[in-house]
Coordinates of C-alpha atoms in Angstrom, one line a residue:
Chain A
M4 CA 74.8 129.2 100.8
K5 CA 76.3 132.7 100.9
K6 CA 79.6 131.2 102.2
L7 CA 79.6 128.7 99.4
G8 CA 78.9 131.4 96.8
N9 CA 81.7 133.5 98.2
L10 CA 84.1 130.6 98.0
L11 CA 83.1 129.8 94.4
S12 CA 83.5 133.4 93.5
L13 CA 87.0 133.4 94.9
L14 CA 87.8 130.2 93.1
L15 CA 86.6 131.7 89.8
L16 CA 88.7 134.8 90.4
A17 CA 91.7 132.6 91.1
V18 CA 91.1 130.7 87.8
M19 CA 90.8 134.0 85.9
I20 CA 94.0 135.4 87.5
F21 CA 95.9 132.3 86.5
T22 CA 94.5 132.5 83.0
N23 CA 95.6 136.0 82.5
I24 CA 99.2 135.7 83.8
S25 CA 101.0 135.0 80.6
A26 CA 104.2 133.9 82.3
I27 CA 102.5 131.0 84.1
E28 CA 101.4 127.7 82.7
S29 CA 98.7 126.1 84.8
K30 CA 97.1 122.7 84.7
V31 CA 93.5 122.6 85.8
S32 CA 92.0 119.2 86.7
M33 CA 88.8 117.8 88.1
E34 CA 88.3 114.3 89.7
L35 CA 84.8 113.2 90.7
W36 CA 83.7 110.1 92.7
N37 CA 80.0 109.4 92.4
R38 CA 79.0 106.6 94.8
Y39 CA 76.0 104.4 95.5
T40 CA 76.2 102.9 99.0
V41 CA 74.2 100.3 100.8
D42 CA 74.8 99.7 104.5
L43 CA 73.6 96.5 106.1
N44 CA 73.2 95.1 109.5
G45 CA 72.7 91.4 109.0
T46 CA 70.2 91.3 106.2
D47 CA 68.6 94.6 107.1
I48 CA 69.4 97.5 104.9
T49 CA 70.1 100.4 107.2
K50 CA 71.0 103.0 104.6
S51 CA 71.1 103.2 100.8
Y52 CA 72.1 106.4 99.1
F53 CA 73.8 108.1 96.2
S54 CA 76.4 110.7 96.9
L55 CA 79.3 112.7 95.6
E56 CA 82.1 111.5 97.9
R57 CA 84.9 113.5 96.3
G58 CA 85.0 116.4 93.8
Y59 CA 88.7 117.5 93.6
L60 CA 89.3 120.7 91.7
G61 CA 93.0 121.2 91.2
I62 CA 95.1 124.0 89.8
E63 CA 98.8 123.3 89.3
P64 CA 100.8 126.4 88.2
T65 CA 104.3 125.9 86.8
F66 CA 106.3 129.1 87.3
S67 CA 109.6 127.6 86.0
D68 CA 111.4 124.2 85.8
K69 CA 112.3 124.7 89.5
M70 CA 109.1 126.2 90.9
K71 CA 105.6 124.9 90.8
G72 CA 102.5 124.9 92.9
R73 CA 99.4 122.9 93.7
F74 CA 96.0 124.0 95.0
T75 CA 93.3 121.5 95.5
L76 CA 89.7 122.0 96.8
D77 CA 87.5 119.0 97.6
F78 CA 83.7 119.4 97.1
F79 CA 81.6 116.6 98.6
S80 CA 78.0 115.7 99.6
T81 CA 77.3 116.3 103.3
D82 CA 74.3 116.8 105.5
K83 CA 76.3 119.0 107.9
F84 CA 75.4 122.1 105.9
E85 CA 72.0 123.0 104.6
E86 CA 73.3 123.4 101.1
G87 CA 74.1 119.6 101.1
V88 CA 77.7 120.2 99.9
G89 CA 80.9 120.8 101.8
I90 CA 84.2 122.2 100.7
K91 CA 87.6 121.3 102.1
L92 CA 91.0 122.8 101.3
K93 CA 93.1 119.7 100.6
Y94 CA 96.4 120.9 99.2
A95 CA 97.9 124.4 98.8
Y96 CA 101.7 124.4 98.5
M97 CA 104.7 125.4 96.5
D98 CA 107.4 123.0 95.4
F99 CA 110.9 124.3 94.9
A100 CA 113.6 122.2 93.2
M101 CA 116.7 121.9 95.3
P102 CA 120.3 122.1 94.0
V103 CA 120.7 118.4 94.6
S104 CA 119.3 116.2 91.8
D105 CA 115.8 114.8 92.3
M106 CA 115.3 116.7 95.6
S107 CA 112.6 119.4 96.3
L108 CA 111.2 121.4 99.1
Q109 CA 107.5 121.7 99.6
A110 CA 105.9 124.4 101.8
G111 CA 102.2 125.0 102.6
L112 CA 99.4 122.6 103.0
I113 CA 101.2 119.4 101.9
K114 CA 100.8 115.7 101.8
T115 CA 101.6 113.7 105.0
Y116 CA 104.6 111.6 103.9
F117 CA 103.9 108.6 106.0
G118 CA 103.1 104.9 105.4
T119 CA 100.8 104.4 102.5
I120 CA 98.7 107.5 102.9
Y121 CA 100.6 109.8 100.5
D122 CA 100.5 107.6 97.5
W123 CA 97.3 105.6 98.1
T124 CA 95.6 105.1 94.7
Y125 CA 92.3 103.8 96.2
A126 CA 92.5 100.3 94.7
T127 CA 89.7 99.8 97.3
I128 CA 87.0 102.4 97.8
Q129 CA 88.1 102.3 101.4
K130 CA 90.8 104.8 102.5
S131 CA 94.4 103.7 103.3
F132 CA 94.9 101.9 106.5
D133 CA 96.7 104.7 108.3
D134 CA 94.0 107.2 107.1
K135 CA 91.0 105.0 108.1
E136 CA 92.4 104.3 111.6
K137 CA 93.3 108.0 112.0
I138 CA 97.0 107.2 112.6
V139 CA 97.8 110.4 110.7
S140 CA 95.9 112.9 108.6
S141 CA 96.3 112.7 104.8
A142 CA 97.5 116.3 104.6
D143 CA 98.8 118.9 107.0
Y144 CA 100.4 122.4 107.1
G145 CA 104.2 122.3 107.1
V146 CA 107.4 121.9 105.1
S147 CA 109.0 118.8 103.7
V148 CA 112.2 118.0 101.9
N149 CA 111.5 115.1 99.5
G150 CA 113.9 113.2 97.3
L151 CA 114.6 110.2 95.2
I152 CA 117.4 107.7 95.9
P153 CA 119.6 107.4 92.7
A154 CA 119.0 104.7 90.2
G155 CA 115.3 104.3 91.1
F156 CA 116.1 102.6 94.5
G157 CA 113.5 104.5 96.4
E158 CA 112.5 107.8 98.0
Y159 CA 112.7 109.7 101.3
A160 CA 111.1 112.7 103.0
F161 CA 111.9 114.8 106.1
S162 CA 108.9 116.8 107.2
L163 CA 107.8 119.2 109.8
Y164 CA 104.0 119.6 110.3
N165 CA 101.5 121.3 112.6
G166 CA 100.5 117.7 113.5
E167 CA 96.8 118.3 113.7
G168 CA 96.0 117.6 110.1
Y169 CA 94.5 119.7 107.3
S170 CA 91.0 120.1 108.8
K171 CA 92.3 121.9 111.9
A172 CA 93.3 125.5 112.0
G173 CA 93.6 128.5 114.4
G174 CA 92.8 127.6 118.0
D175 CA 92.8 123.9 117.3
I176 CA 96.6 123.9 116.6
D177 CA 98.9 123.4 119.6
A178 CA 102.4 124.8 120.1
N179 CA 104.1 121.5 119.2
P180 CA 105.3 120.7 115.7
A181 CA 105.4 117.2 114.5
F182 CA 108.6 115.8 113.0
A183 CA 108.3 113.0 110.4
F184 CA 110.6 110.9 108.4
N185 CA 109.6 108.5 105.6
L186 CA 111.8 106.1 103.7
R187 CA 111.0 103.7 100.9
V188 CA 113.6 101.4 99.3
I189 CA 113.3 99.1 96.4
P190 CA 116.2 96.6 96.9
L191 CA 115.0 94.3 94.1
T192 CA 112.7 94.9 91.2
G193 CA 109.1 94.4 92.5
I194 CA 110.0 94.4 96.2
T195 CA 109.4 97.7 98.1
L196 CA 110.2 98.1 101.8
G197 CA 109.5 101.2 103.8
G198 CA 108.9 102.8 107.1
S199 CA 107.8 106.1 108.6
V200 CA 107.8 107.7 111.9
L201 CA 106.0 110.9 113.2
Y202 CA 106.9 112.3 116.6
E203 CA 105.3 115.2 118.5
D204 CA 106.5 116.1 122.0
H205 CA 105.3 119.1 124.0
S206 CA 108.5 119.4 126.0
L207 CA 110.6 120.1 122.9
L208 CA 109.4 123.6 122.4
V209 CA 107.2 124.6 125.4
D210 CA 108.2 125.3 129.0
A211 CA 107.6 122.5 131.4
D212 CA 105.3 124.8 133.4
S213 CA 103.1 125.7 130.4
T214 CA 99.5 124.9 130.5
V215 CA 99.2 124.2 126.8
S216 CA 98.7 120.7 125.5
D217 CA 101.2 118.2 126.8
T218 CA 100.5 115.5 124.2
V219 CA 103.3 113.2 123.4
R220 CA 102.6 111.3 120.2
M221 CA 104.7 108.7 118.4
V222 CA 103.2 107.0 115.3
Y223 CA 105.2 104.6 113.2
T224 CA 104.6 102.2 110.4
G225 CA 106.3 99.5 108.3
V226 CA 105.2 99.0 104.6
G227 CA 106.0 96.1 102.3
R228 CA 105.0 95.6 98.7
V229 CA 105.6 92.7 96.3
A230 CA 104.7 93.2 92.6
F231 CA 105.2 90.3 90.3
G232 CA 103.4 89.9 87.0
P233 CA 99.7 90.3 87.6
I234 CA 100.0 90.0 91.4
D235 CA 100.6 93.1 93.6
I236 CA 100.4 92.7 97.4
I237 CA 100.7 95.6 99.8
A238 CA 101.1 95.0 103.6
Q239 CA 101.3 97.5 106.3
Y240 CA 101.8 97.5 110.1
A241 CA 101.0 100.8 111.9
A242 CA 101.0 101.8 115.5
K243 CA 99.9 105.0 117.4
D244 CA 101.3 105.7 120.8
M245 CA 99.4 108.6 122.3
D246 CA 100.4 109.6 125.8
G247 CA 101.4 106.0 126.6
S248 CA 98.2 104.4 125.1
L249 CA 99.1 102.2 122.2
G250 CA 96.8 101.4 119.2
A251 CA 98.1 99.0 116.6
G252 CA 97.1 97.0 113.6
F253 CA 97.9 95.8 110.1
M254 CA 96.6 95.6 106.6
V255 CA 97.2 93.1 103.8
M256 CA 95.9 94.0 100.3
P257 CA 96.4 91.7 97.3
V258 CA 95.5 92.9 93.8
I259 CA 95.3 90.8 90.7
K260 CA 95.7 92.7 87.5
I261 CA 93.6 90.8 85.0
N262 CA 94.7 93.0 82.1
K263 CA 98.2 91.5 82.5
L264 CA 96.7 88.0 81.9
V265 CA 94.0 88.9 79.3
S266 CA 94.8 92.3 77.7
A267 CA 91.3 92.8 76.5
L268 CA 89.9 92.7 80.0
D269 CA 91.1 95.9 81.8
M270 CA 90.1 94.9 85.3
E271 CA 91.7 94.4 88.8
L272 CA 90.4 92.0 91.5
V273 CA 91.1 93.4 94.9
G274 CA 91.0 91.9 98.4
R275 CA 91.9 93.4 101.7
Y276 CA 92.1 92.5 105.4
D277 CA 92.5 95.1 108.1
S278 CA 92.9 94.4 111.9
Y279 CA 93.1 97.2 114.4
D280 CA 93.1 97.4 118.2
K281 CA 92.5 100.9 119.5
N282 CA 94.1 100.1 122.8
T283 CA 96.4 97.1 122.9
D284 CA 97.2 97.6 126.6
A285 CA 93.7 97.0 127.8
D286 CA 92.2 93.6 126.8
E287 CA 88.9 94.3 128.6
T288 CA 88.1 97.3 126.3
N289 CA 87.0 94.9 123.5
D290 CA 87.7 97.6 121.0
S291 CA 89.5 95.7 118.3
Y292 CA 88.0 94.9 115.0
G293 CA 88.7 93.3 111.7
R294 CA 87.6 94.4 108.2
I295 CA 87.4 92.4 105.0
V296 CA 87.1 94.1 101.6
A297 CA 86.6 92.3 98.3
G298 CA 85.9 94.0 95.0
F299 CA 87.0 94.8 91.5
N300 CA 88.0 97.9 89.5
W301 CA 87.1 98.1 85.8
N302 CA 88.9 100.7 83.7
L303 CA 86.6 102.1 81.0
F304 CA 89.0 104.7 79.6
K305 CA 92.7 105.3 80.1
N306 CA 94.7 108.4 79.2
P307 CA 96.3 107.4 75.9
D308 CA 99.4 109.5 76.8
D309 CA 100.3 108.0 80.2
G310 CA 98.0 105.0 80.5
K311 CA 96.5 106.2 83.8
P312 CA 92.8 105.4 84.3
M313 CA 90.5 108.4 83.6
V314 CA 87.1 106.7 83.8
F315 CA 86.6 103.6 85.9
V316 CA 84.1 101.7 88.0
Q317 CA 84.8 100.3 91.5
T318 CA 82.7 97.8 93.3
N319 CA 83.4 96.8 96.9
W320 CA 81.8 94.6 99.5
E321 CA 83.1 95.4 103.0
R322 CA 82.4 93.6 106.3
T323 CA 83.5 94.9 109.7
M324 CA 83.7 92.4 112.6
Y325 CA 83.9 93.5 116.2
E326 CA 85.7 92.0 119.2
D327 CA 82.8 93.3 121.2
T328 CA 80.3 90.4 121.1
T329 CA 77.4 92.7 121.7
K330 CA 78.0 94.3 118.3
D331 CA 76.9 92.5 115.1
A332 CA 79.1 92.5 112.1
T333 CA 78.2 95.2 109.6
D334 CA 78.3 95.0 105.8
N335 CA 78.6 97.7 103.2
V336 CA 78.3 97.4 99.5
A337 CA 79.4 100.4 97.3
I338 CA 79.6 101.0 93.6
Q339 CA 81.6 104.0 92.6
L340 CA 82.2 105.8 89.3
R341 CA 85.4 107.8 89.3
Y342 CA 86.3 110.1 86.4
L343 CA 88.9 112.8 85.9
F344 CA 89.8 115.3 83.3
S345 CA 92.3 118.1 82.9
G346 CA 93.5 120.8 80.7
K347 CA 96.1 123.5 80.4
M348 CA 95.7 127.2 80.6
Chain B
M12 CA 93.1 78.1 96.8
K13 CA 94.6 75.4 94.6
K14 CA 91.8 76.0 92.1
I15 CA 92.4 79.7 92.0
L16 CA 96.2 79.2 91.5
S17 CA 95.5 76.6 88.7
M18 CA 93.1 79.1 87.1
L19 CA 95.7 81.9 87.2
L20 CA 98.4 79.6 85.8
S21 CA 96.1 78.5 83.0
L22 CA 95.2 82.1 82.2
T23 CA 98.9 83.1 82.2
L24 CA 99.8 80.2 79.8
L25 CA 96.8 81.0 77.6
A26 CA 97.8 84.7 77.4
G27 CA 101.4 83.6 76.5
F28 CA 100.1 81.3 73.8
I29 CA 97.7 83.9 72.3
F30 CA 100.3 86.6 72.1
A31 CA 103.3 84.4 71.0
G32 CA 105.1 85.9 68.0
D33 CA 103.6 89.3 68.5
I34 CA 105.8 92.3 69.4
T35 CA 104.2 95.6 70.4
M36 CA 106.1 98.9 70.5
S37 CA 105.2 102.5 71.2
G38 CA 106.8 105.8 72.0
S39 CA 109.2 108.3 70.4
T40 CA 108.2 109.7 67.1
T41 CA 111.9 110.2 66.4
V42 CA 112.6 106.5 66.8
F43 CA 109.4 105.6 64.9
P44 CA 110.9 105.7 61.4
I45 CA 113.7 103.3 62.4
A46 CA 111.3 101.0 64.3
Q47 CA 108.7 101.0 61.5
L48 CA 111.1 100.2 58.7
A49 CA 113.0 97.6 60.8
A50 CA 109.7 96.0 61.7
E51 CA 108.6 95.8 58.0
R52 CA 111.9 94.3 56.9
Y53 CA 112.0 91.9 59.9
M54 CA 108.4 90.7 59.2
D55 CA 109.3 90.2 55.5
K56 CA 112.0 87.8 56.8
H57 CA 109.8 86.2 59.5
P58 CA 106.2 86.0 58.2
D59 CA 105.1 84.3 61.4
V60 CA 105.9 87.4 63.5
N61 CA 103.6 90.4 63.8
I62 CA 105.1 93.7 65.0
S63 CA 102.9 96.7 65.7
V64 CA 104.5 100.1 66.1
R65 CA 102.8 103.1 67.6
G66 CA 104.1 106.7 68.2
G67 CA 102.9 109.0 71.0
G68 CA 106.3 110.4 72.2
S69 CA 109.0 109.1 74.5
G70 CA 107.0 109.7 77.6
V71 CA 104.3 107.4 76.3
G72 CA 106.8 104.7 75.3
I73 CA 108.4 104.7 78.8
S74 CA 105.0 104.9 80.5
D75 CA 103.8 102.0 78.4
I76 CA 106.8 99.8 79.4
I77 CA 106.4 100.7 83.1
L78 CA 102.8 99.7 83.0
G79 CA 103.6 96.5 81.0
R80 CA 101.4 97.6 78.0
V81 CA 104.1 97.0 75.3
N82 CA 107.1 94.8 74.7
I83 CA 109.4 97.7 73.7
G84 CA 109.2 101.3 74.7
N85 CA 111.0 103.6 72.2
A86 CA 112.6 106.8 73.5
S87 CA 114.8 109.6 72.3
R88 CA 115.8 110.5 75.8
Q89 CA 117.1 108.4 78.7
I90 CA 114.6 107.1 81.3
K91 CA 114.4 109.4 84.4
N92 CA 115.1 108.3 88.0
K93 CA 111.4 108.8 88.9
E94 CA 110.3 106.6 86.1
T95 CA 112.9 103.9 87.0
K96 CA 111.5 103.9 90.6
Q97 CA 107.9 103.6 89.3
A98 CA 109.0 100.7 87.1
K99 CA 110.8 98.8 89.9
E100 CA 107.8 99.3 92.2
N101 CA 105.6 97.8 89.6
G102 CA 107.9 94.8 89.2
I103 CA 109.3 95.9 85.9
N104 CA 113.0 95.7 85.4
V105 CA 113.6 98.3 82.7
V106 CA 116.6 97.4 80.4
E107 CA 118.0 100.0 78.0
T108 CA 119.4 99.3 74.6
V109 CA 120.9 102.1 72.5
V110 CA 119.9 101.5 68.9
A111 CA 121.2 104.7 67.1
N112 CA 122.7 108.1 67.5
D113 CA 120.9 111.3 66.4
G114 CA 121.4 115.0 66.2
I115 CA 118.6 117.6 66.7
A116 CA 118.7 120.0 63.8
I117 CA 117.4 123.6 64.1
V118 CA 115.3 124.1 61.0
V119 CA 113.9 127.1 59.2
N120 CA 111.9 127.6 56.0
P121 CA 114.3 127.4 52.9
S122 CA 113.2 131.0 52.0
N123 CA 114.8 132.3 55.2
G124 CA 118.1 134.1 54.5
I125 CA 119.5 133.1 57.9
N126 CA 122.0 130.2 57.7
K127 CA 123.6 130.1 61.1
L128 CA 122.8 130.8 64.7
T129 CA 124.5 130.5 68.1
L130 CA 123.0 128.4 70.8
E131 CA 122.3 131.6 72.8
Q132 CA 120.4 133.1 69.8
V133 CA 118.3 129.9 69.5
K134 CA 117.6 130.0 73.2
K135 CA 116.5 133.7 72.9
I136 CA 114.3 132.9 69.9
F137 CA 112.5 130.1 71.7
A138 CA 112.2 132.1 75.0
G139 CA 110.6 135.0 73.0
E140 CA 113.4 137.5 73.7
V141 CA 114.0 137.7 69.9
S142 CA 110.8 137.9 67.9
N143 CA 111.8 139.1 64.5
W144 CA 114.4 137.7 62.0
K145 CA 115.5 141.3 61.5
Q146 CA 117.1 141.3 65.0
L147 CA 119.4 138.5 63.8
G148 CA 120.3 140.1 60.5
G149 CA 117.5 138.6 58.4
A150 CA 114.5 140.0 56.7
S151 CA 111.9 141.9 58.7
M152 CA 109.6 139.0 59.4
P153 CA 108.0 137.8 62.7
I154 CA 109.5 134.6 64.1
V155 CA 107.0 131.7 64.4
V156 CA 108.3 129.3 67.0
I157 CA 107.3 125.7 66.6
S158 CA 108.1 123.3 69.4
R159 CA 107.1 119.8 70.6
D160 CA 104.7 118.8 73.3
V161 CA 105.8 117.7 76.8
S162 CA 105.6 114.0 76.0
S163 CA 108.4 114.4 73.5
G164 CA 111.9 113.1 74.2
T165 CA 113.1 115.5 71.5
F166 CA 111.7 118.4 73.5
E167 CA 113.3 117.1 76.7
V168 CA 116.7 116.9 75.1
F169 CA 116.2 120.3 73.4
K170 CA 115.2 121.8 76.7
E171 CA 118.3 120.4 78.4
L172 CA 120.8 121.2 75.7
V173 CA 119.5 124.5 74.3
L174 CA 117.0 126.1 76.6
K175 CA 119.1 125.1 79.7
G176 CA 115.9 124.5 81.6
G177 CA 114.3 127.8 80.3
K178 CA 110.7 128.0 79.0
V179 CA 109.4 128.1 75.4
R180 CA 107.5 131.3 74.7
E181 CA 103.7 131.2 75.4
D182 CA 102.5 131.5 71.9
A183 CA 104.7 128.8 70.4
L184 CA 102.9 126.2 68.3
L185 CA 103.3 122.8 70.1
L186 CA 103.1 119.8 67.8
A187 CA 103.0 116.1 68.5
S188 CA 105.5 114.8 66.1
N189 CA 108.8 115.5 64.3
N190 CA 106.9 115.2 61.0
A191 CA 104.4 117.8 62.0
V192 CA 107.2 120.2 63.0
A193 CA 109.0 119.7 59.6
S194 CA 105.8 120.1 57.6
N195 CA 104.8 123.3 59.4
V196 CA 108.3 124.9 59.1
A197 CA 108.2 124.0 55.4
E198 CA 104.9 125.8 54.9
T199 CA 105.6 128.9 57.1
P200 CA 108.2 131.4 55.9
G201 CA 109.0 132.9 59.3
A202 CA 109.0 129.6 61.2
I203 CA 111.8 127.9 63.2
G204 CA 111.6 124.5 64.8
Y205 CA 113.8 121.5 65.7
V206 CA 113.7 117.9 64.4
G207 CA 115.7 114.7 64.6
F208 CA 118.1 114.2 61.6
G209 CA 115.7 111.6 60.2
F210 CA 113.3 114.4 59.3
L211 CA 115.6 116.6 57.4
S212 CA 114.8 117.1 53.7
D213 CA 115.1 119.8 51.1
K214 CA 111.8 121.3 52.3
V215 CA 113.4 122.7 55.4
K216 CA 116.8 124.3 56.0
A217 CA 119.0 123.0 58.8
L218 CA 121.0 125.8 60.4
E219 CA 124.7 125.8 61.3
I220 CA 124.9 126.0 65.1
E221 CA 128.0 127.7 66.6
G222 CA 129.4 127.5 63.0
V223 CA 129.0 123.7 62.9
V224 CA 127.0 122.0 60.2
P225 CA 124.7 119.4 61.6
N226 CA 125.6 116.0 60.1
E227 CA 126.8 112.5 61.0
K228 CA 130.5 113.5 61.1
T229 CA 130.0 116.5 63.4
V230 CA 127.8 114.5 65.8
N231 CA 130.3 111.6 65.9
D232 CA 133.3 114.0 66.5
G233 CA 131.3 115.9 69.2
T234 CA 131.5 119.3 67.5
Y235 CA 127.8 119.5 66.9
K236 CA 126.5 119.9 70.4
I237 CA 122.8 119.1 70.0
S238 CA 123.0 115.4 69.8
R239 CA 121.6 112.4 71.7
K240 CA 121.2 108.6 71.7
L241 CA 118.0 106.7 70.7
Y242 CA 116.8 104.0 73.0
M243 CA 114.6 100.9 73.1
Y244 CA 113.5 99.9 76.6
T245 CA 112.3 96.4 77.5
N246 CA 111.1 94.6 80.6
G247 CA 114.2 92.6 81.6
A248 CA 116.9 91.6 79.1
P249 CA 115.3 91.0 75.7
K250 CA 114.4 87.4 75.2
G251 CA 113.0 85.3 72.4
E252 CA 111.5 87.1 69.4
I253 CA 112.0 90.5 71.1
K254 CA 115.7 89.8 71.4
A255 CA 115.9 88.6 67.8
F256 CA 114.2 91.8 66.7
I257 CA 116.5 94.1 68.7
D258 CA 119.6 92.1 67.6
Y259 CA 118.4 92.7 64.0
I260 CA 118.3 96.4 64.5
L261 CA 121.8 96.3 66.1
S262 CA 123.1 94.1 63.2
S263 CA 124.9 95.7 60.2
E264 CA 121.6 95.3 58.2
G265 CA 119.7 97.0 61.0
Q266 CA 122.2 99.8 61.2
E267 CA 121.8 100.3 57.4
I268 CA 118.1 101.0 58.2
V269 CA 119.2 103.5 60.8
K270 CA 121.3 105.3 58.0
E271 CA 118.6 104.9 55.4
T272 CA 116.1 106.7 57.7
G273 CA 118.5 109.6 58.2
Y274 CA 119.9 108.8 61.6
I275 CA 123.5 108.0 62.7
P276 CA 124.5 104.3 63.0
L277 CA 126.3 103.2 66.2
K278 CA 130.0 103.0 65.7

């Protein structure tokens, strides 16, 4: 509890400092996810509980048109600590505009620009496919050059990361950096195609005789999206080659935006199918599984300025089916209230 | 599956039937007077058509068209690359129509003795580097800076053409519409603000900038530097009633409305 108190004091101090620096304009935001979850095995309820799954507190200072920052903490329910709450540092970076139009350099604890993980809007309560299957971590320490292709034809990012993800630090970080490239193109209105690759190789920086980690990791993904009228479909294939062992799978997620059919009903119907095999080279491991998600999102309040949802309810049913015939399919039903608010200092 | 598809098709047709003859618009408060008056005149001629016009700022108009919330998004600035990308991703093919030209006038209270400024002086005033009219040869009176909020296209253009990317001073009064800026300047002796030409009246004084009087002639000949175009954005090339309405604004009758509301007709 003392640690938590210290962290909160530091946070308060940071907010006070930002408030008192007159040259800086800062946006402060909070996003909370209150969830009720029921886990089932067959018809047996194995767990049912209320929780705060996310509590993002963000400060985004703007120093000038060409320099801004982002600092985000995540508060969440957990039984790992006696206080029942955990805190994660999610983002902490500066963003510098480059001399080239629509290009910037980010440095610090930044998003992992890969697949669907960096712009996943959680149309399902479930994480993005690459996040759920631990293909990559959603954020990592590093630098990234991001840009937009002219005339709205897409975006790109060249990045260099620790490679271990935002939850690892100090002794958990090896000597190898991870190189990543992400590209999204929109050749036709409503059709988005993209791909990303992240590569980490011990031999690039460390002596062959070194005793430090010799992991060679290559992860890659292809993403497609079709948006037409009320229909929006995202598909993704992703693979993770870790020291010669290949895990691979895909996701398809159709969303029907009901509000585009009946404007008074601000809802989305969501479906999703995931399939992942942790080791495609070994059939006998029986470690592949499939996941079906069905649900709806109901917007209760949208920001009148930009139309983005500010208060909404999500309901998902999720079934996971295992290749291993000794394991029963498991079900999960979750209802989540998400709400966010922000202000300027 | 067939049933689901039939249901979706029916809902689509039903939605199309329910909203036939209705045009919804939102966005720029600069374009608002043109859109509003044109809508009134158009509805007089076409009683079966219902047009609703909402303000909010250019950012709102463009966001609404990207999200498919309105038929026409009004803006006093051009759509950004990032917004075009978002629109394309969402299956929205944003098409731009220029409906008028406009200048942004730098306005002060009529009681202020200052009649002209340079662009550099205006920049310094808004940045807070000059804080009293006395520093510019006027009466000893603190300068009250009135600006627009970040959703404003007028602010974006002002920032690009006058502030050159610089910041507005911290204690500036940020207002949500051209009308609010004009009213506040009219009521505050030391105030300075900026508005579209459509909001000029004898209650505020428009300053000469770099020795050039802000008017239709100086905008058209390019000598008045703080000028821009006014836009209406649609999803795809305008069709049906939306096309008929935009064609009306572009017609000689519609361009008379542009003039009547204080803006500059297209040549």
